[in-house]
C-alpha positions as a printed NumPy array, in Angstrom:
array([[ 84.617,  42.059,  11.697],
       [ 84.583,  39.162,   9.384],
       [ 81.656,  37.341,  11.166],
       [ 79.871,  40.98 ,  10.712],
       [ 81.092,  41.126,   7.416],
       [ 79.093,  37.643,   5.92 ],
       [ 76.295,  38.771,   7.895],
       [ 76.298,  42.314,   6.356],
       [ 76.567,  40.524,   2.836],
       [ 73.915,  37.721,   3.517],
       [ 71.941,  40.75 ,   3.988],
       [ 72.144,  42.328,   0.724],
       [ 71.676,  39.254,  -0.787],
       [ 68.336,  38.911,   0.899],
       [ 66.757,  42.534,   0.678],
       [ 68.299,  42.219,  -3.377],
       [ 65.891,  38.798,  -3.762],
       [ 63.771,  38.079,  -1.902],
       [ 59.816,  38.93 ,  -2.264],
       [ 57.226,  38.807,   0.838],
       [ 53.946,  37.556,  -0.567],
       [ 50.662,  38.205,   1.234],
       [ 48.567,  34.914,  -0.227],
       [ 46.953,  33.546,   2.521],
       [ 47.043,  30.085,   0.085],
       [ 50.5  ,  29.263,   1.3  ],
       [ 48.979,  28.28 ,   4.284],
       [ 46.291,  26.027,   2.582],
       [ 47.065,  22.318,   1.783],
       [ 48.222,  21.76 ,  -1.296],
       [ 45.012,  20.291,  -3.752],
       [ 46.333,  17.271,  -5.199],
       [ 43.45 ,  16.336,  -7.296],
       [ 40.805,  17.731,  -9.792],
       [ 38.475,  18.572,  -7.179],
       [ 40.872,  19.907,  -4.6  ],
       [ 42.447,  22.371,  -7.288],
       [ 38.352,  23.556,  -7.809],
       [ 37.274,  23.997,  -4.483],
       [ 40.937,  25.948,  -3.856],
       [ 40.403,  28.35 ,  -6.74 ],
       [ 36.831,  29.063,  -6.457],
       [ 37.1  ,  29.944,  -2.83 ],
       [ 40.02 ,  32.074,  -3.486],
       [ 39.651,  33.316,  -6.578],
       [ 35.811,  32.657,  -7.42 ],
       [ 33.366,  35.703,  -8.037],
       [ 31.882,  34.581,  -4.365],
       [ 35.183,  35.366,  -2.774],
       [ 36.09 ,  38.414,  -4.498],
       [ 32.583,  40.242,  -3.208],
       [ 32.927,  42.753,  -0.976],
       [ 29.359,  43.628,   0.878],
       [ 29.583,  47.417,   1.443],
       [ 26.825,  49.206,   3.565],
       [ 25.991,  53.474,   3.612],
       [ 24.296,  54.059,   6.78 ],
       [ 23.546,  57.213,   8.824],
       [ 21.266,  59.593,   6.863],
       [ 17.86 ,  60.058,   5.458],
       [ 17.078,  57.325,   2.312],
       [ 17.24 ,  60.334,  -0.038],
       [ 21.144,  61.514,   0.672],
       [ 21.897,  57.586,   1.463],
       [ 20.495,  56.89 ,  -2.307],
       [ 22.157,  59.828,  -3.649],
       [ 25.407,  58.827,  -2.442],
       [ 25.281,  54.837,  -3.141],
       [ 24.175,  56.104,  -7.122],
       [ 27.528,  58.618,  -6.909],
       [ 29.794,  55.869,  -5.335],
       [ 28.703,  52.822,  -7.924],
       [ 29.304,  55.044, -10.892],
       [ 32.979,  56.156,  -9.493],
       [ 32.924,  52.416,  -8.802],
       [ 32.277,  50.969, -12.154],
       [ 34.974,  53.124, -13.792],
       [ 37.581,  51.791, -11.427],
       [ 39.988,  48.623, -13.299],
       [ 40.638,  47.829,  -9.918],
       [ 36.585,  46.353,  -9.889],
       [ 35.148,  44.091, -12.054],
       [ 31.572,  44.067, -11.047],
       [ 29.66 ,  47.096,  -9.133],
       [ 25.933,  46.892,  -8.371],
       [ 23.36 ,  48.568,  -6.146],
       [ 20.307,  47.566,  -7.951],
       [ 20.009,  50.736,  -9.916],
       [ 18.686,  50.305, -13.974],
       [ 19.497,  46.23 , -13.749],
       [ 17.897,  46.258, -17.374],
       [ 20.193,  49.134, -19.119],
       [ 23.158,  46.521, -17.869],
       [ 22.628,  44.033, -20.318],
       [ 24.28 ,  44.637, -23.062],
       [ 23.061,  44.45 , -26.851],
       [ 24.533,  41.312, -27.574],
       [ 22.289,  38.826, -26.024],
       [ 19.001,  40.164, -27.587],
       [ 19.122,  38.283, -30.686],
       [ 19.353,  34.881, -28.042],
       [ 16.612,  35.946, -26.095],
       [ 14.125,  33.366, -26.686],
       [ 16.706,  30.701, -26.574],
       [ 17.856,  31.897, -23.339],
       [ 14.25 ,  32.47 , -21.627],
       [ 12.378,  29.567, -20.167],
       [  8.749,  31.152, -21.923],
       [  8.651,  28.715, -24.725],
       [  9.204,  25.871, -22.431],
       [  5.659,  26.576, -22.106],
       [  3.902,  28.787, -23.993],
       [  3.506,  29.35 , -27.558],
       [  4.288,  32.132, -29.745],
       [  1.25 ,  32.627, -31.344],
       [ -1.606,  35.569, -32.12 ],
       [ -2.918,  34.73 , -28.54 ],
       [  0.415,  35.289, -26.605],
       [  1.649,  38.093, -28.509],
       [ -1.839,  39.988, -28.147],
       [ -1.499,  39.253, -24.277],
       [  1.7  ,  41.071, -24.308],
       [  1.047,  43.796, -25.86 ],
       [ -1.715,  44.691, -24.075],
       [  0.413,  44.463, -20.941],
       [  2.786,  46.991, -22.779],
       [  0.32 ,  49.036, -23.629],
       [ -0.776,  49.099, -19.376],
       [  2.866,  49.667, -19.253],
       [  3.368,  52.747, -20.84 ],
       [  1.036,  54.241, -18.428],
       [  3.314,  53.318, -15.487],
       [  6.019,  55.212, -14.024],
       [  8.634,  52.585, -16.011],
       [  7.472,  54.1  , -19.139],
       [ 10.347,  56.195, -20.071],
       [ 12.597,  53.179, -19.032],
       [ 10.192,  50.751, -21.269],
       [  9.982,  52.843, -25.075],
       [ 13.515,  52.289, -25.698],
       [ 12.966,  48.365, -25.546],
       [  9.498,  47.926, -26.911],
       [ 10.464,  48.532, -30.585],
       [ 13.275,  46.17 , -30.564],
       [ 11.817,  43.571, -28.076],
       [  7.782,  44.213, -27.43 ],
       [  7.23 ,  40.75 , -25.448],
       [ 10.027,  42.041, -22.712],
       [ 11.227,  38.625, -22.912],
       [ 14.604,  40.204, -22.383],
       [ 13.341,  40.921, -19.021],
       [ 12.198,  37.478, -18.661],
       [ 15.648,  36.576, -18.985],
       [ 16.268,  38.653, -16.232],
       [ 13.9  ,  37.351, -13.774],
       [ 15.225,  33.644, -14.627],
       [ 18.361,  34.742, -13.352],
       [ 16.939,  36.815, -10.122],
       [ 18.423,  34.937,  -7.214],
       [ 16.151,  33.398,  -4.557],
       [ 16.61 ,  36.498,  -2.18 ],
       [ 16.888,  40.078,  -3.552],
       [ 17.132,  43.027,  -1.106],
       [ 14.796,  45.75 ,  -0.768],
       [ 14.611,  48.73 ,  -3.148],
       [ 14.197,  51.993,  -2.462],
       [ 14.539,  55.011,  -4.546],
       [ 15.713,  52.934,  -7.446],
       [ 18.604,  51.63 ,  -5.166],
       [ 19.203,  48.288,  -2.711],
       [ 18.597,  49.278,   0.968],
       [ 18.087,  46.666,   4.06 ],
       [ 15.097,  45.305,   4.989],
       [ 14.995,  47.942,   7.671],
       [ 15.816,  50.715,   4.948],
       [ 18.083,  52.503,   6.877],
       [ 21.442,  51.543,   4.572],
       [ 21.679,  51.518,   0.574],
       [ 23.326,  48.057,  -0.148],
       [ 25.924,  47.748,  -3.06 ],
       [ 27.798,  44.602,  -4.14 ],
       [ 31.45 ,  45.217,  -5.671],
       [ 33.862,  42.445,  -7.281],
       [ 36.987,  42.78 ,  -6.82 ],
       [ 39.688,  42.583,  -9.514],
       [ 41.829,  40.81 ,  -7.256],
       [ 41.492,  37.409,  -5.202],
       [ 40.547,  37.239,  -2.016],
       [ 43.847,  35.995,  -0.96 ],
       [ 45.678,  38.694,  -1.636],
       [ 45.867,  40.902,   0.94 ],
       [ 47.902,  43.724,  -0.39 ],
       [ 45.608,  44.156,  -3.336],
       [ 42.431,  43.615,  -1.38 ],
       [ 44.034,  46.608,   0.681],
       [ 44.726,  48.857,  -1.993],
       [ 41.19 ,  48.049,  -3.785],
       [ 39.727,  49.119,  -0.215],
       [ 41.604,  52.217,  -0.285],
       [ 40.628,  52.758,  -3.649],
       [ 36.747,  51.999,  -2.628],
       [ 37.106,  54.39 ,   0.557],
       [ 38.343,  57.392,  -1.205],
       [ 35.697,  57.499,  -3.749],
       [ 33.586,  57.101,  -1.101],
       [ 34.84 ,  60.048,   0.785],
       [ 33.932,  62.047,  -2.758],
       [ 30.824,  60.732,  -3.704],
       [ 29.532,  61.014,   0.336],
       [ 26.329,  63.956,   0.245],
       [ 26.142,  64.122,   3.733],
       [ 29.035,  64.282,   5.916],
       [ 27.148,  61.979,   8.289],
       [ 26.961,  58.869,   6.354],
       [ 29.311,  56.442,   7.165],
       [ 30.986,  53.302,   4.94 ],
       [ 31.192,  49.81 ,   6.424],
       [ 32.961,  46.907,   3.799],
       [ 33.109,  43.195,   4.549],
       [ 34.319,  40.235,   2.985],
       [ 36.223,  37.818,   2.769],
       [ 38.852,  40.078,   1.087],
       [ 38.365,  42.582,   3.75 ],
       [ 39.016,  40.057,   6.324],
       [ 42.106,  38.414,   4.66 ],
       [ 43.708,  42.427,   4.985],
       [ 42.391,  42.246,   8.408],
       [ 43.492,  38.616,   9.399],
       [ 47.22 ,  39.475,   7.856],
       [ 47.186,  43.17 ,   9.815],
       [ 46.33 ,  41.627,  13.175],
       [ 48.961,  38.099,  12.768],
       [ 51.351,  40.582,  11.8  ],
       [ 51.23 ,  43.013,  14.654],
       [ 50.689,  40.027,  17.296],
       [ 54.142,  38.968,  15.737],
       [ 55.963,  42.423,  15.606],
       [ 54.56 ,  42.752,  19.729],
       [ 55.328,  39.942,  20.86 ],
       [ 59.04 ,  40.294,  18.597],
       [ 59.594,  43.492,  20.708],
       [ 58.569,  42.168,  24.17 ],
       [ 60.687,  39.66 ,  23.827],
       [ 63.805,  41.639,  22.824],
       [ 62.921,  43.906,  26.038],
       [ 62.902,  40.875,  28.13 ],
       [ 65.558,  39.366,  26.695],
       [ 68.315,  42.599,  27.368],
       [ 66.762,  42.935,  30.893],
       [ 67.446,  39.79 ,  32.301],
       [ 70.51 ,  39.544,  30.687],
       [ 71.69 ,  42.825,  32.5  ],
       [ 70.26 ,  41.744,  35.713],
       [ 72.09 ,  38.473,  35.065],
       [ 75.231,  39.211,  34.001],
       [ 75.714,  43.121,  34.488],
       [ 77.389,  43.917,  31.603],
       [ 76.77 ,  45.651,  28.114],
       [ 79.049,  43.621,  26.353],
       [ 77.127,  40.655,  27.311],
       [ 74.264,  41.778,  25.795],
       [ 75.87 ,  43.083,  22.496],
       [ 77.453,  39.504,  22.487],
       [ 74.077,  37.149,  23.21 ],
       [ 72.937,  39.13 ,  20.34 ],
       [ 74.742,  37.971,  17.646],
       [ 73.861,  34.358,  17.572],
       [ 70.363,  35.626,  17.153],
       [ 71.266,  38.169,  14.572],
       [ 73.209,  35.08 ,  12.616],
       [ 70.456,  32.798,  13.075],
       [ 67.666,  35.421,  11.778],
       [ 69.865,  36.77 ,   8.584],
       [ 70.623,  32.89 ,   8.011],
       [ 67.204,  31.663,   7.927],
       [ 66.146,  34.3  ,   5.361],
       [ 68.869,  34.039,   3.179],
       [ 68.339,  29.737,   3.185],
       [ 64.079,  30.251,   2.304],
       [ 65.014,  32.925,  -0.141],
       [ 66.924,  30.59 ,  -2.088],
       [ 64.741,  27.44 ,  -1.655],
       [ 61.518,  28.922,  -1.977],
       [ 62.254,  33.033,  -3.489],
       [ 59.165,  34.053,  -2.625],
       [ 58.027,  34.061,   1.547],
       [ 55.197,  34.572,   3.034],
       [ 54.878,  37.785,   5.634],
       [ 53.447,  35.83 ,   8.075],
       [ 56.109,  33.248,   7.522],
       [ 59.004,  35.678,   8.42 ],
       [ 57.273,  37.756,  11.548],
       [ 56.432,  34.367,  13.212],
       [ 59.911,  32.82 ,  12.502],
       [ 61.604,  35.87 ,  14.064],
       [ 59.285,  35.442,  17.243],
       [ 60.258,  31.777,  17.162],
       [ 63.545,  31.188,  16.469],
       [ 64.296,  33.873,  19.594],
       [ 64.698,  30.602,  21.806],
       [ 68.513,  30.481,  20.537],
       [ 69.217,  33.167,  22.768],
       [ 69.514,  30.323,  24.94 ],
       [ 72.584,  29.481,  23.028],
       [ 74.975,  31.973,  24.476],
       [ 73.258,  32.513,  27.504],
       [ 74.217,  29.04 ,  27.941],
       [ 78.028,  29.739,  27.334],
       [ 77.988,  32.831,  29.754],
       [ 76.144,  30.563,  32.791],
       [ 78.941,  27.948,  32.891],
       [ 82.155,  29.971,  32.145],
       [ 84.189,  29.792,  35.326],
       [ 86.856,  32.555,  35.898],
       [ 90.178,  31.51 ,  34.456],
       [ 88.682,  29.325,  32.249],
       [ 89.028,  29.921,  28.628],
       [ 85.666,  30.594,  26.686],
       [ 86.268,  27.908,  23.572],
       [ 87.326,  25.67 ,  26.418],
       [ 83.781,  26.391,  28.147],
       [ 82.058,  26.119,  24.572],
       [ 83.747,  22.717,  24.239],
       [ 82.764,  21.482,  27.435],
       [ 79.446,  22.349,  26.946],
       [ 78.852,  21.083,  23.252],
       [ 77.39 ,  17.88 ,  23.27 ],
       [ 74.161,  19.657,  25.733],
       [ 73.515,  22.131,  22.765],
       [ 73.792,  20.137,  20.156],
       [ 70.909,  18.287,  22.151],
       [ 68.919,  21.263,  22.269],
       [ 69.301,  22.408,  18.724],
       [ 68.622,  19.04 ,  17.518],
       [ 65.262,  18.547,  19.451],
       [ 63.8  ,  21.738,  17.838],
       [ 65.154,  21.046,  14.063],
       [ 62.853,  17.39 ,  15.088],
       [ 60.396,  19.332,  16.419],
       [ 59.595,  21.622,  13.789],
       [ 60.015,  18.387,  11.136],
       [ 56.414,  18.248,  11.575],
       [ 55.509,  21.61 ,   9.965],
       [ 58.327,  19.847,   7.22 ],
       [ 56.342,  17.119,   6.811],
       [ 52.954,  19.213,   6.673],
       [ 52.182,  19.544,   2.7  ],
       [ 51.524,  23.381,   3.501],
       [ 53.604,  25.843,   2.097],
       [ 53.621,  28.768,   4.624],
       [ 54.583,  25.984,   7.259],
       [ 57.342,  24.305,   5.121],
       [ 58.894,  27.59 ,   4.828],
       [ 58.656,  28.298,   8.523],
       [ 60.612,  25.159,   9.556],
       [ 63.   ,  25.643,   6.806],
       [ 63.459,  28.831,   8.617],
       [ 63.673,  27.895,  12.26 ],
       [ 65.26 ,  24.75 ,  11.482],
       [ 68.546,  26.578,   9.635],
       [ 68.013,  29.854,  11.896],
       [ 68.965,  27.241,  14.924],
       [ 71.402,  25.39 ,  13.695],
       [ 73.276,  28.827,  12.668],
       [ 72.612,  30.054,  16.093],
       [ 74.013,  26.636,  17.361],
       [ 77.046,  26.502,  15.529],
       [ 78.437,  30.284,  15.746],
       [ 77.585,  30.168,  19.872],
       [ 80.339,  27.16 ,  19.414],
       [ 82.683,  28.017,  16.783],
       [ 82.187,  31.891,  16.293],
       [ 81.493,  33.324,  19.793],
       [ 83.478,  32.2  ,  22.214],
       [ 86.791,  33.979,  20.013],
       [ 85.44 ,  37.291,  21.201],
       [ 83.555,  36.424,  24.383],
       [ 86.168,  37.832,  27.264],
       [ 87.087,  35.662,  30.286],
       [ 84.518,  35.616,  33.042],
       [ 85.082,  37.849,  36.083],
       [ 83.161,  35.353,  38.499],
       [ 80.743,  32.153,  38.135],
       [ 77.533,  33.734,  36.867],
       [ 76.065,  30.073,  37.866],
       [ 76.169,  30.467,  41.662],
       [ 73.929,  34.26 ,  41.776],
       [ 72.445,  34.55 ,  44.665],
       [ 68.558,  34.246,  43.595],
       [ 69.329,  31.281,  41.35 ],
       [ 71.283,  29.438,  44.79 ],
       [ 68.387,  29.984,  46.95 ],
       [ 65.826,  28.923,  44.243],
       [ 67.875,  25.711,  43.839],
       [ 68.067,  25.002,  48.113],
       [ 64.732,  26.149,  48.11 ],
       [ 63.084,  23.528,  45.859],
       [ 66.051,  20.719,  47.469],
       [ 63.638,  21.222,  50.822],
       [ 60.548,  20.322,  49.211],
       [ 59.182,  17.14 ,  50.007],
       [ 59.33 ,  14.305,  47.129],
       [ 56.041,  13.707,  45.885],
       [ 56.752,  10.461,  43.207],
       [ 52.767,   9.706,  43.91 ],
       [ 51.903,  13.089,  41.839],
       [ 53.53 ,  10.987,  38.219],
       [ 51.012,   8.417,  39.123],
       [ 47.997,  10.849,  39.415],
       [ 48.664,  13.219,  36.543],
       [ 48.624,   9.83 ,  34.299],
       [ 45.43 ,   8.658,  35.918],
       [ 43.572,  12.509,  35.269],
       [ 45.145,  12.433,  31.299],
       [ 43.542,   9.331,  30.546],
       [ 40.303,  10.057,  32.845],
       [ 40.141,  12.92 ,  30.603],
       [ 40.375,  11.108,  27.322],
       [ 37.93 ,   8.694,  28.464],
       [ 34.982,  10.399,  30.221],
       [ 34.907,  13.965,  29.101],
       [ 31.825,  14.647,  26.466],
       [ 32.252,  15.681,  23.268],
       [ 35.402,  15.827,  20.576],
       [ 38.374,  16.161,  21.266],
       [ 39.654,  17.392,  17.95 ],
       [ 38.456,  20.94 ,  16.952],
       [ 38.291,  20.833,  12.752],
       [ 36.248,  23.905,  12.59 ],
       [ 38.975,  26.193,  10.295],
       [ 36.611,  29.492,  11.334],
       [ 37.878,  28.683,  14.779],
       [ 41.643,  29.67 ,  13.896],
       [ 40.553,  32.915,  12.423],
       [ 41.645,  36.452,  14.011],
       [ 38.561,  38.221,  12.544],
       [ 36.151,  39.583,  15.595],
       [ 32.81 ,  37.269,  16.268],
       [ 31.456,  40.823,  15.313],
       [ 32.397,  41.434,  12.459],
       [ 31.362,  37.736,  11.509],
       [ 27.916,  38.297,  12.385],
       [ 27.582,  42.12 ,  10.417],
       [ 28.87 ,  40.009,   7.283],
       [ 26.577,  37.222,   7.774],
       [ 23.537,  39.699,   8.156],
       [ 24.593,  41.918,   5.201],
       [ 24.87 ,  38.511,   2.562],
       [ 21.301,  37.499,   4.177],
       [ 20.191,  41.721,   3.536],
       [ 21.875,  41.054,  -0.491],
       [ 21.335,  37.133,  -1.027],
       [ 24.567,  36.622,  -1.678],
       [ 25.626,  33.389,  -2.301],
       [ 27.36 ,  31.275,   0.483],
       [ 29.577,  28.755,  -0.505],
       [ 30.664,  26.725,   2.191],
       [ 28.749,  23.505,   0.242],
       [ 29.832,  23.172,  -3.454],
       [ 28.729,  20.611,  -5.524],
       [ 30.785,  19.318,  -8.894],
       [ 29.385,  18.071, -11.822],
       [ 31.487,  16.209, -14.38 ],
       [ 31.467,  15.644, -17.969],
       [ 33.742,  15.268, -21.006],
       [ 32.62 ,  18.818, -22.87 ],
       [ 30.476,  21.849, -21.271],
       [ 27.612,  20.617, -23.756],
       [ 27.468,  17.482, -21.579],
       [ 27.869,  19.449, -18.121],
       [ 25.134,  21.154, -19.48 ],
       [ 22.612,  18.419, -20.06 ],
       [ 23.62 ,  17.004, -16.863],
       [ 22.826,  19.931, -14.972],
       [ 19.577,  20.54 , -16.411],
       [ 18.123,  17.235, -15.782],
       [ 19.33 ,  17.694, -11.835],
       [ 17.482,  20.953, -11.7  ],
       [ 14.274,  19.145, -10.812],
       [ 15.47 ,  17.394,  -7.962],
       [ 17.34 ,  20.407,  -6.963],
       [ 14.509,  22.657,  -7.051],
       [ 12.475,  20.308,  -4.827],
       [ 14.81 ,  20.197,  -2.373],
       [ 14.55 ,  24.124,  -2.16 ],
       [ 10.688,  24.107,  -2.395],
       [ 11.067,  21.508,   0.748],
       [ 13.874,  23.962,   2.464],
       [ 16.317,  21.91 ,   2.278],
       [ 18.361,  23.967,   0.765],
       [ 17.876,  27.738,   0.738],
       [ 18.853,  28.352,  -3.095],
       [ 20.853,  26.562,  -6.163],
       [ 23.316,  28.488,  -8.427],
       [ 24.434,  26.369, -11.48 ],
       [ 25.659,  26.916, -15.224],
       [ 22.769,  25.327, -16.936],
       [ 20.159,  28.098, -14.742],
       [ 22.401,  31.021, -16.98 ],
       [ 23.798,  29.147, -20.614],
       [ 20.977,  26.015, -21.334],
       [ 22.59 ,  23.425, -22.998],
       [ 22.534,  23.365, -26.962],
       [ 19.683,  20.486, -27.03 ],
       [ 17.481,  23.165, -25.005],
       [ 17.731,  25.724, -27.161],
       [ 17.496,  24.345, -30.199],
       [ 14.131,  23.164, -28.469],
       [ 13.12 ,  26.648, -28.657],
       [ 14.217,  27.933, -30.816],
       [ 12.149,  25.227, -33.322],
       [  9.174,  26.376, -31.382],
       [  9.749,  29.843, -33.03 ],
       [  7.052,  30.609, -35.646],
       [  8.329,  30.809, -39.188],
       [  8.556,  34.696, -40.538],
       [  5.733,  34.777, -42.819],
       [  3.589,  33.457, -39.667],
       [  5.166,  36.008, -37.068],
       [  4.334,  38.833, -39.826],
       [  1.078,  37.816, -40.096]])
C-alpha cells in the first residue's frame, strides 16, 4: 500500500505540472550559430511555413468562385489568420499609406522621366482605360494617382509564377479549383494550433460552401505537422496496446496465474510514473511524442519481474531469488541506460528527454523488481523454468549441428556489403523520415507550382551591420541573380531589396522628381 501510495502521489505531482508540447522543434538540432538560429526560425516560423495551400474543387467555376470569394472574406476576419488571398481586388489591398512613396518604391524612374511626354502617354492609356471593364475599379485611383504607378508597384512585386484567374478569383491551370493562399497565425510547428486554425478554416468553409458538392482540400506544412504528430501518436498508442495484450497473454500461458500478472505490472507502472515525474522536473515541458514513444519503449522492463518469476524455485524465498539473480539485471538495466546515452548525447531536445525517460523509467523498474517486489511476490508452487515447451525448445536446438563456419561467413557478407554494394550507405534525406503519404507530397507540390509559392528548401543570407547596408548589398546582387533566372538556373528570387530599395535608391528617385511649379505646368 505504501509502494502504491508514492506512486499514487508521483502521479499528482505529474498531471499538477507537467505540460505536453506539440513543437515538432524539440526534435530539431539545436542552432548554435547566427545562421542556424535563421534557417530554424524561418522554416518554422517564416511566412513560407505558415502557408496553407487550400483548393475548392467539384462544381461549375461560377459556384467554385462564389464560394472561394465567401470563404476568404470569413477568412480575413479570423485572428487566427494573418494573411488570406485568392486573387480577388489585389489593388483595393494596399492600403493608403504607401501612396505618398510610390515613386520611390516603383522601378519607373529608374528609367523614364517624368516629363510632358510620359505623363501625356499615361493619360491617354487612362483615358483607353476608362473604356474597359476595370473602369469602375480605375476612377477611384485616377484622381489621386493618374500614372497607376501604384500599380506599377504592384507588378514589381508579382512573383515569377501567378495562377490563373477566373471570375476575378485564382483557379488552376486546368480551372477546375479556385486557389486561395492563407497564413497562419501560428507556426508551423505547432501542431495543436495548426489543428485548431484548420478547424477554424473547415467550418467556415462548411458556411460559405454554395454547392453542397464542392469539396475543401488544405496542405502545408502546418497541415502535415497535425498530420505527422496524429499518425506518430497513434503508431505509439497501437503498438502501446499490442504490447500490453501480449504481454498479459504470455504471462498467463506462462505462469497461470492472475496474481502474476497484477504483480509483473507494477515494475512497469513504477518505471512509467517515474520517468514522467524525473522529465517533468528536468525539462517541465515534454514533448507528446516524447511520452507515447517512451511508454512503448521502456515496456522491455517487463523483463524485470518476469525474470524473478522464471528462476524462483519452490521453497525458495523470493528476496532470496531476487538476490541471487541481481548482478544479471543490473547487467541488463545498465546496457540500456548506455544504450540510450546516445540519444543523451544527441544535442536534440525531444531525444534528450526520451533517454532521460527510459534511462530513469529502467532503473526504477530495476530497482523495485529487487528491493520492492519480491516482499509481496508469494512463494512459487513449481519451477516455472523447466515448462514443457521451453524444455523441448532447449533439447531441440542442443541436437542441432554446430555450425562455427557460419561466424566466419556472416563477417565475410558484412564487409562484402560495405565494400561492393553501389551507392550510399547513409540516407541524409530528412523527407525520408516523414509519416506524411508520397500522395499527399505530390498534391502539395502541384498546388505551390498551380500558386507560385515560394519553396524554400535553398536560402541564401546576406549580411551587413544595418538593414541600409543589407539593402545596398542586395540590390547590387540582383543583377547576377536575375541572370541566373533568365538562364534557368534558378526558377525565381525573393529578397528584401525587390520590396523596401535601399535609402541611396530612393533618394535616386525621388531627385528625379520634377520640381512643383514644373509638374503644374
Amino acid at each position: 500500500m505504501l509502494w502504491l501510495g508514492v506512486l499514487a502521489g508521483l502521479a499528482v505531482y505529474v498531471r499538477a505540472t507537467l505540460r505536453v508540447s506539440g513543437d515538432l522543434r524539440l526534435f530539431l538540432p539545436a542552432p548554435r550559430t547566427r545562421t542556424e538560429r535563421l534557417i530554424l526560425r524561418e522554416v518554422s516560423e517564416g511566412p513560407a511555413a505558415r502557408l496553407l495551400m487550400v483548393a475548392l474543387s467539384g462544381a461549375d467555376t461560377r459556384h467554385l468562385a462564389d464560394t472561394s470569394r465567401r470563404l476568404a472574406a470569413a477568412l480575413r476576419s479570423d485572428p487566427a489568420f494573418r494573411l488570406v488571398e485568392n486573387g480577388e481586388n489585389l489593388l483595393g489591398t494596399i492600403p493608403e499609406s504607401l501612396l505618398p512613396y510610390r515613386y520611390l518604391l516603383s522601378p519607373t524612374l529608374d528609367h523614364d522621366r517624368l516629363d510632358t511626354a510620359y505623363l501625356h502617354r499615361e493619360l491617354t492609356a487612362r483615358e483607353q482605360d476608362l473604356t474597359s471593364p476595370a473602369a469602375s475599379l480605375l476612377e477611384t485611383w485616377l484622381p489621386r494617382d493618374p500614372t497607376l504607378e501604384t500599380l506599377k508597384v504592384l507588378e514589381s512585386w508579382r512573383p515569377p509564377h501567378e495562377p490563373r484567374t477566373l471570375e476575378e478569383v485564382w483557379f488552376d491551370s486546368q480551372a477546375r479549383q479556385a486557389l486561395l493562399v492563407v497564413e497562419t497565425a501560428a507556426p508551423a510547428f505547432d501542431p495543436r494550433a495548426q489543428r485548431t486554425a484548420i478547424a477554424s478554416l473547415r467550418a467556415h468553409f462548411d458556411a460559405a460552401r454554395t454547392d453542397p458538392s464542392i469539396d475543401l482540400t488544405v496542405t502545408g506544412p502546418g497541415a502535415f505537422s497535425v498530420l505527422m504528430q496524429a499518425r506518430s501518436e497513434a503508431d505509439a498508442r497501437l503498438a502501446s496496446i499490442l504490447d500490453t495484450a501480449a504481454m498479459i497473454v504470455l504471462m498467463l500461458v506462462a505462469y497461470r496465474r492472475l496474481a502474476y500478472v497484477a504483480l509483473g505490472a507494477l515494475p512497469l507502472a513504477t518505471g512509467g510514473v517515474i520517468a514522467l515525474a524525473v522529465v517533468t522536473k528536468l525539462f517541465g515541458t515534454v514533448h507528446g511524442i516524447t511520452i507515447a514513444f517512451g511508454f512503448t519503449l521502456i515496456g522491455v522492463a517487463i523483463d524485470y519481474p518476469i525474470f524473478l518469476f522464471s528462476h524462483q524455485l519452490p521453497g525458495e524465498p523470493p528476496i532470496a531469488t531476487a538476490r541471487s539473480i541481481w548482478r544479471t539485471l543490473v547487467i541488463a538495466v545498465t546496457a540500456l541506460a548506455i544504450a540510450y546515452l546516445a540519444f543523451l548525447l544527441s544535442g536534440v531536445t525531444g531525444l534528450v528527454q526520451l533517454a532521460c525517460f527510459n534511462i530513469a523509467g529502467l532503473a526504477a523498474a530495476g530497482l523495485s523488481t529487487r528491493y520492492l517486489l519480491p516482499r509481496i511476490t508469494p512463494s512459487a508452487k513449481r519451477d516455472y523454468g523447466k515448462m514443457r515447451l521451453p524444455a523441448a525448445i532447449a533439447a531441440g536446438s542442443a541436437r542441432l549441428p554446430r555450425l562455427g563456419w557460419v561466424a566466419g561467413a556472416l563477417g565475410a557478407a558484412a564487409i562484402a556489403v560495405l565494400a561492393f554494394v553501389p551507392g550510399p550507405l547513409w540516407d541524409n534525406d530528412l523527407g525520408h523520415l516523414t509519416p506524411v503519404p508520397q500522395s499527399l507530397l505530390l498534391q502539395y507540390e502541384r498546388l505551390r507550382d498551380e500558386l507560385g509559392a515560394p519553396d524554400v528548401r535553398y536560402l541564401m543570407t546576406v549580411e551587413g551591420s544595418s538593414a541600409e547596408e543589407v539593402l545596398a548589398r542586395e540590390e547590387r546582387m540582383t543583377p547576377a541573380l536575375l541572370q541566373l533566372a533568365a538562364s534557368r538556373a534558378a526558377t525565381g528570387l525573393e529578397d528584401a531589396a525587390r520590396y523596401l530599395p535601399s535609402a541611396a535608391t530612393q533618394e535616386r528617385r525621388r531627385a528625379q522628381l520634377p520640381d512643383l511649379p514644373t509638374l503644374r505646368a
